[in-house]
Coordinates of C-alpha atoms and ligand atoms in Angstrom, one line a residue:
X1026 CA -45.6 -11.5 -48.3
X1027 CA -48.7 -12.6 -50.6
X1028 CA -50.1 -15.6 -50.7
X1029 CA -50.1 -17.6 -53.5
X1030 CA -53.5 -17.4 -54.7
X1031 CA -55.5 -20.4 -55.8
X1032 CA -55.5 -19.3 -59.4
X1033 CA -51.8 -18.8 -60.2
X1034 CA -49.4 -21.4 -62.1
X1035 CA -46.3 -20.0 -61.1
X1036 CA -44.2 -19.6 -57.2
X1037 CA -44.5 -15.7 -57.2
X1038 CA -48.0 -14.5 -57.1
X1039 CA -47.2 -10.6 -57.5
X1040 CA -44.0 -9.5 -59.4
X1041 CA -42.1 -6.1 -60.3
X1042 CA -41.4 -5.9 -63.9
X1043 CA -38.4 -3.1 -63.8
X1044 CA -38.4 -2.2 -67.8
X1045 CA -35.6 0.7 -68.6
X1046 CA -36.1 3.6 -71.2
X1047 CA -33.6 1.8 -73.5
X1048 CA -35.6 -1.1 -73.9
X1049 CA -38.4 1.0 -74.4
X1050 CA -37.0 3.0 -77.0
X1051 CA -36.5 -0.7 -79.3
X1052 CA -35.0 0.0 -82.9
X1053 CA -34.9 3.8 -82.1
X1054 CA -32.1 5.8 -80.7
X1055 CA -35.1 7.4 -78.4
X1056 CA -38.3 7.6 -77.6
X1057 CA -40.9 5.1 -77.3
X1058 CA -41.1 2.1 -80.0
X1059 CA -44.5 1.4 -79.9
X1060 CA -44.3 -1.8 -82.0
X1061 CA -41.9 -3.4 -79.2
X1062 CA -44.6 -2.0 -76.6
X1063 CA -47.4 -3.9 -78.2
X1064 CA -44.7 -7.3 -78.8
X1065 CA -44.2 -6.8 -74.6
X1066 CA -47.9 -5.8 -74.2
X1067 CA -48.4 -9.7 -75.3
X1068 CA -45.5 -11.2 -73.2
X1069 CA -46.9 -9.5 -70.1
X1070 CA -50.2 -10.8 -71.4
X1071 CA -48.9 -14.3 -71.1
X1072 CA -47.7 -13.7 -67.5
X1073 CA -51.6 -11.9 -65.9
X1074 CA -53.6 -14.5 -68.2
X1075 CA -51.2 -17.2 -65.8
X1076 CA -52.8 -15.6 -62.9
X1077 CA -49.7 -13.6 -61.6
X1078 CA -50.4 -10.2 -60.6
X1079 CA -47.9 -7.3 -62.7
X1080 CA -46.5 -4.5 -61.6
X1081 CA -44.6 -2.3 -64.1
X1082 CA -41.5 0.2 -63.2
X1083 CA -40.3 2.1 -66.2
X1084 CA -37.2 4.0 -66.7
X1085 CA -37.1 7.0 -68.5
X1086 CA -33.3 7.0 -69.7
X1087 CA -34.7 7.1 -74.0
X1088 CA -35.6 11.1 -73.0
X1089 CA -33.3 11.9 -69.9
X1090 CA -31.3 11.0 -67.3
X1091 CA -30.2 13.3 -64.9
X1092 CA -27.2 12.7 -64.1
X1093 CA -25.9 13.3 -67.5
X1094 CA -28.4 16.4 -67.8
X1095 CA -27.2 18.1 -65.0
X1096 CA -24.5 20.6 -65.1
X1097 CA -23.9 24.2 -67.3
X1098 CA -26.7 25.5 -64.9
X1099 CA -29.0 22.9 -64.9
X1100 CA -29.2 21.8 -61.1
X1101 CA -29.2 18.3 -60.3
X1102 CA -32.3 18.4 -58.5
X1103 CA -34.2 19.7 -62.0
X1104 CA -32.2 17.2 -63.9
X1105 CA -33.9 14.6 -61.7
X1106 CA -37.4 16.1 -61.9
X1107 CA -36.9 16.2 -65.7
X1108 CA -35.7 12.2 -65.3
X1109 CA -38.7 11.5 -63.2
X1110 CA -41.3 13.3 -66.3
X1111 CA -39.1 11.3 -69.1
X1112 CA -40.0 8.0 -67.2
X1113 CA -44.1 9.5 -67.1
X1114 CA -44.3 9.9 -70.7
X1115 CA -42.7 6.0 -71.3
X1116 CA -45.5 5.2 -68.2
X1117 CA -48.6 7.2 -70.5
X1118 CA -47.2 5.6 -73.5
X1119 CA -47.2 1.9 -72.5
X1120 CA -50.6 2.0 -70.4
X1121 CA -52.2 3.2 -74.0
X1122 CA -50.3 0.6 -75.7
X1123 CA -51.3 -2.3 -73.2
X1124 CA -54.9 -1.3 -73.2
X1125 CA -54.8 -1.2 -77.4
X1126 CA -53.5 -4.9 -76.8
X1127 CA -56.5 -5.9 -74.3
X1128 CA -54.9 -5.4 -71.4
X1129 CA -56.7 -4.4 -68.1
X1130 CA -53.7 -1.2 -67.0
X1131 CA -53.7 1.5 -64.7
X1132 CA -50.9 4.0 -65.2
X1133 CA -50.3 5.6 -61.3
X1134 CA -47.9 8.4 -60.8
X1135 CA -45.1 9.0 -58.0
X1136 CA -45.0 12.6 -58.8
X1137 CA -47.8 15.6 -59.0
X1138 CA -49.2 14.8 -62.1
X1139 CA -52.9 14.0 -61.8
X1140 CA -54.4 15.4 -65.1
X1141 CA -52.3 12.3 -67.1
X1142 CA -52.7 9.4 -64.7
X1143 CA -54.1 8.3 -61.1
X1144 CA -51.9 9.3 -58.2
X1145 CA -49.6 6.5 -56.8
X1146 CA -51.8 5.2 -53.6
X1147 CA -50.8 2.2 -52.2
X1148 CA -54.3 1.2 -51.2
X1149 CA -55.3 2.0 -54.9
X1150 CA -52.6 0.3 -56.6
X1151 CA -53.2 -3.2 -54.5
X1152 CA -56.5 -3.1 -55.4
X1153 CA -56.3 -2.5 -58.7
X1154 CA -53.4 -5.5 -58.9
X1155 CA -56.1 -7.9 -57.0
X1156 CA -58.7 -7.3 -59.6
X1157 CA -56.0 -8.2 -62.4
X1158 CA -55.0 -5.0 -63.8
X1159 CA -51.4 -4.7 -64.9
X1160 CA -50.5 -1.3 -62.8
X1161 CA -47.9 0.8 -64.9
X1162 CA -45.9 3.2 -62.2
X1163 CA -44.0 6.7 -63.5
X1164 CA -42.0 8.9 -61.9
X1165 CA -39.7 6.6 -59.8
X1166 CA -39.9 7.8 -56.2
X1167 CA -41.0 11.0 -56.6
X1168 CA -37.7 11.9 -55.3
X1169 CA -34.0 12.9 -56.5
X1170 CA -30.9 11.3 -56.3
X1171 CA -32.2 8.1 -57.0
X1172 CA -33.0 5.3 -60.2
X1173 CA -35.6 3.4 -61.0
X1174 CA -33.7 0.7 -60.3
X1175 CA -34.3 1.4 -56.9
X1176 CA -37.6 3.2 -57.1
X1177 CA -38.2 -0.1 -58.4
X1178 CA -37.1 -2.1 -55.4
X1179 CA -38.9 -0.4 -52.8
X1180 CA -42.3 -0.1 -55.0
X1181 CA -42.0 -4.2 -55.1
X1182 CA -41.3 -4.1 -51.2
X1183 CA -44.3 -1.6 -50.4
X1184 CA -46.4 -3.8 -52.8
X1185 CA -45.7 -7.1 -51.1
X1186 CA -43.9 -8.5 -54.7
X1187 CA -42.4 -11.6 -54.0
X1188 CA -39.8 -10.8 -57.0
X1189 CA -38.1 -8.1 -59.2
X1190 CA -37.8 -9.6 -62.7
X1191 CA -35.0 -6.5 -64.0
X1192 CA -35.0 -6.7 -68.4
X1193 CA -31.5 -6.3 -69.8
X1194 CA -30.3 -7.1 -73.5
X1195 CA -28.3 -9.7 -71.8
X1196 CA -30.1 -13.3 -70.2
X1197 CA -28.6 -12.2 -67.0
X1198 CA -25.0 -12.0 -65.2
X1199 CA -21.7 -13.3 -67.1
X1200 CA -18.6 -13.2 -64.8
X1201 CA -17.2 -10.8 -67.5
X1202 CA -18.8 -8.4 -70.1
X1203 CA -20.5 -11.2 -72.4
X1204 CA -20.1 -8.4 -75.6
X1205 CA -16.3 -7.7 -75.2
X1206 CA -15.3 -11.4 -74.1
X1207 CA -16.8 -14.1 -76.2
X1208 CA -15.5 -16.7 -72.7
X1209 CA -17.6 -14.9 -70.5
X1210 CA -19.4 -17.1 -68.3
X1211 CA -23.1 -16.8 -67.3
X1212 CA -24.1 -17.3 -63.6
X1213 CA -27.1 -18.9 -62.9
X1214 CA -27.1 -18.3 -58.9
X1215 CA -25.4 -15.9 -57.4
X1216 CA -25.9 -14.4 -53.6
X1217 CA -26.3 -10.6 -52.8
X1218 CA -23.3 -10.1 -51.4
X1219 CA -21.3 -11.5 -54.6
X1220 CA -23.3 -9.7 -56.5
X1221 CA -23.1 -5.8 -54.6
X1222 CA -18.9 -7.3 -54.2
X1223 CA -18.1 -7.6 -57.9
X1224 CA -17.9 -4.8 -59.9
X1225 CA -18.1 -5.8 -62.9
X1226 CA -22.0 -6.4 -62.2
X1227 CA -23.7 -3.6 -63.7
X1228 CA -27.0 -4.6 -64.7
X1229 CA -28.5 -3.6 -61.4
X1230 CA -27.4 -0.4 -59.1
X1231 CA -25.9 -1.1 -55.7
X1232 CA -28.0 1.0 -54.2
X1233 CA -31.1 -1.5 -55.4
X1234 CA -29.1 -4.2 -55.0
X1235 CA -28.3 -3.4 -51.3
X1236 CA -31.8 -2.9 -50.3
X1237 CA -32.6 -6.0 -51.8
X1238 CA -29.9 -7.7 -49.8
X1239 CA -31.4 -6.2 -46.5
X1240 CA -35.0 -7.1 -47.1
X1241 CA -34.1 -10.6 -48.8
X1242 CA -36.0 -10.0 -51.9
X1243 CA -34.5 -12.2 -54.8
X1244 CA -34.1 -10.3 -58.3
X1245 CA -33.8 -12.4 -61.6
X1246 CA -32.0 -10.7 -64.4
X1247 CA -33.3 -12.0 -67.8
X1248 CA -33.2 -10.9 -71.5
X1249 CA -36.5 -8.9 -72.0
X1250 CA -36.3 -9.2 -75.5
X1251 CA -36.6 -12.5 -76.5
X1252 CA -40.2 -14.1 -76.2
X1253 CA -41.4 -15.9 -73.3
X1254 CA -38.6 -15.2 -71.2
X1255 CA -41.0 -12.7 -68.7
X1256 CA -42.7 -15.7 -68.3
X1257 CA -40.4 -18.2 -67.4
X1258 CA -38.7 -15.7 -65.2
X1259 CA -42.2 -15.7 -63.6
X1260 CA -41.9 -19.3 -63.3
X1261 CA -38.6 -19.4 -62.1
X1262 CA -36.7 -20.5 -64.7
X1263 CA -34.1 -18.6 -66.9
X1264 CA -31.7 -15.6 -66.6
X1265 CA -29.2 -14.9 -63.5
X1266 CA -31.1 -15.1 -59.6
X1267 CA -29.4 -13.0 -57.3
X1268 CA -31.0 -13.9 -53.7
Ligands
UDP1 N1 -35.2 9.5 -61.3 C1 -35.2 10.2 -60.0 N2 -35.8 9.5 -59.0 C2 -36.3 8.3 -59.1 C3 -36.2 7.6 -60.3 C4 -35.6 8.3 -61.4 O1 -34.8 11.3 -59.9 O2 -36.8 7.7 -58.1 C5 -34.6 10.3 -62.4 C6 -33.1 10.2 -62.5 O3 -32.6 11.4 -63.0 C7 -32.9 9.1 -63.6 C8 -34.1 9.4 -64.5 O4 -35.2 9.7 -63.6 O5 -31.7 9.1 -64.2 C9 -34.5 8.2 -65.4 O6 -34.5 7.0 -64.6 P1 -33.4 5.9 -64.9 O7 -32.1 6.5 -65.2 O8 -33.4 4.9 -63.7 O9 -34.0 5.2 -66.2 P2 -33.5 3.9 -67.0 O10 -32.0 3.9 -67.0 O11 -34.0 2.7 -66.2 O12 -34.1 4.0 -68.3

């Protein structure tokens, strides 16, 4: 684990910031909303200029998923490969976006891709998070079969993050879906093996949430649209723990 260094406000010295395509894609119905890029280029601005260290995972599910893609020919394996480029444009596209906003960023790649950004090395990537750059990571794993939900879990284990802060619409888990059931009940605590038990948690994939479990690394669920809530998750505060 990383130490907490001298200059940081906040418990977690190094998080993951696990952003999907949908959030990405703001008031569209796809693609990349540049204006809610630059509104979370500031948010994430408030978090480094705290002295916490910021690693970004982004989905890709605004171009292409591939498990929806795949079928009538197109092999899952492709449909993956084409998830894994979808999540490399929304990876380009914020690291321009953050830099416009002043933001020291590095945009590393998981897959072959080394004319659009630096190749994902995980000597390279600590070093660039110790010298304060917020380092943008595309192309999940590199490998099919798999989210960036839990891409996003092992890059935060490799890394030495002390935290996955996952952005929903919602400010974490309700004990029912909080849009059909105007009762449902948010859950401020909950432990890993409630949360990979009950179904009805679907923010975060079991697979993710299972490797978690086994290498004890808590996750906070928050709503990553409203403002300061990256940094208070940072801080400990708001949205669902599971740990
Ligand atoms: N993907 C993959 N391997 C990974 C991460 C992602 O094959 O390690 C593919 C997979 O097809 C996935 C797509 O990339 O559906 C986009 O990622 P994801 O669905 O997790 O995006 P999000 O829902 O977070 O926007």
């Amino acid at each position: 684990m990383q130490k907490q260094s001298a200059t940081s406000n906040t418990p977690y010295t190094r998080v993951l910031l696990k952003l999907s395509g949908e959030q990405l894609s703001g008031k569209f119905e796809s693609g990349i909303d540049a204006e809610f890029g630059a509104w979370l280029a500031a948010e994430v601005k408030k978090v480094v200029d705290n002295g916490t260290q910021v690693v970004i995972m982004v989905g890709g599910g605004n171009y292409a998923r591939g498990a929806q893609l795949a079928g009538h020919g197109i092999r899952r394996v492709t449909a993956d490969q084409i998830g894994m480029l979808a999540t490399m444009m929304n990876a380009m596209a914020l690291t321009d976006i953050f830099e416009s906003c002043g933001i020291r960023t590095r945009c590393l790649t998981q897959i072959f891709a080394e004319q659009v950004a630096e190749p994902f090395v995980h000597r390279l990537a600590n070093n660039h998070l110790k010298k304060g750059r917020v380092v943008i990571v595309g192309g999940g794993s590199g490998r099919p079969y798999m989210t960036t939900d839990t891409a996003a879990l092992v890059l935060a284990l490799e890394l030495d993050c002390q935290v996955v802060l996952k952005a929903t619409k919602v400010d974490g888990v309700y004990d029912r879906d909080p849009v059909k059931f105007k009762d449902a009940r948010h859950i401020k605590a909950i432990s890993f093996q409630d949360a990979v038990a009950n179904d009805n948690i679907k923010v975060m994939d079991k697979a993710a949430l299972g490797m978690a479990m086994e290498h004890n690394l808590p996750i906070i669920i928050f709503n990553g649209t409203q403002a300061d809530n990256i940094l208070r998750a940072t801080e400990g505060t708001g949205g669902t723990t599971i740990s």
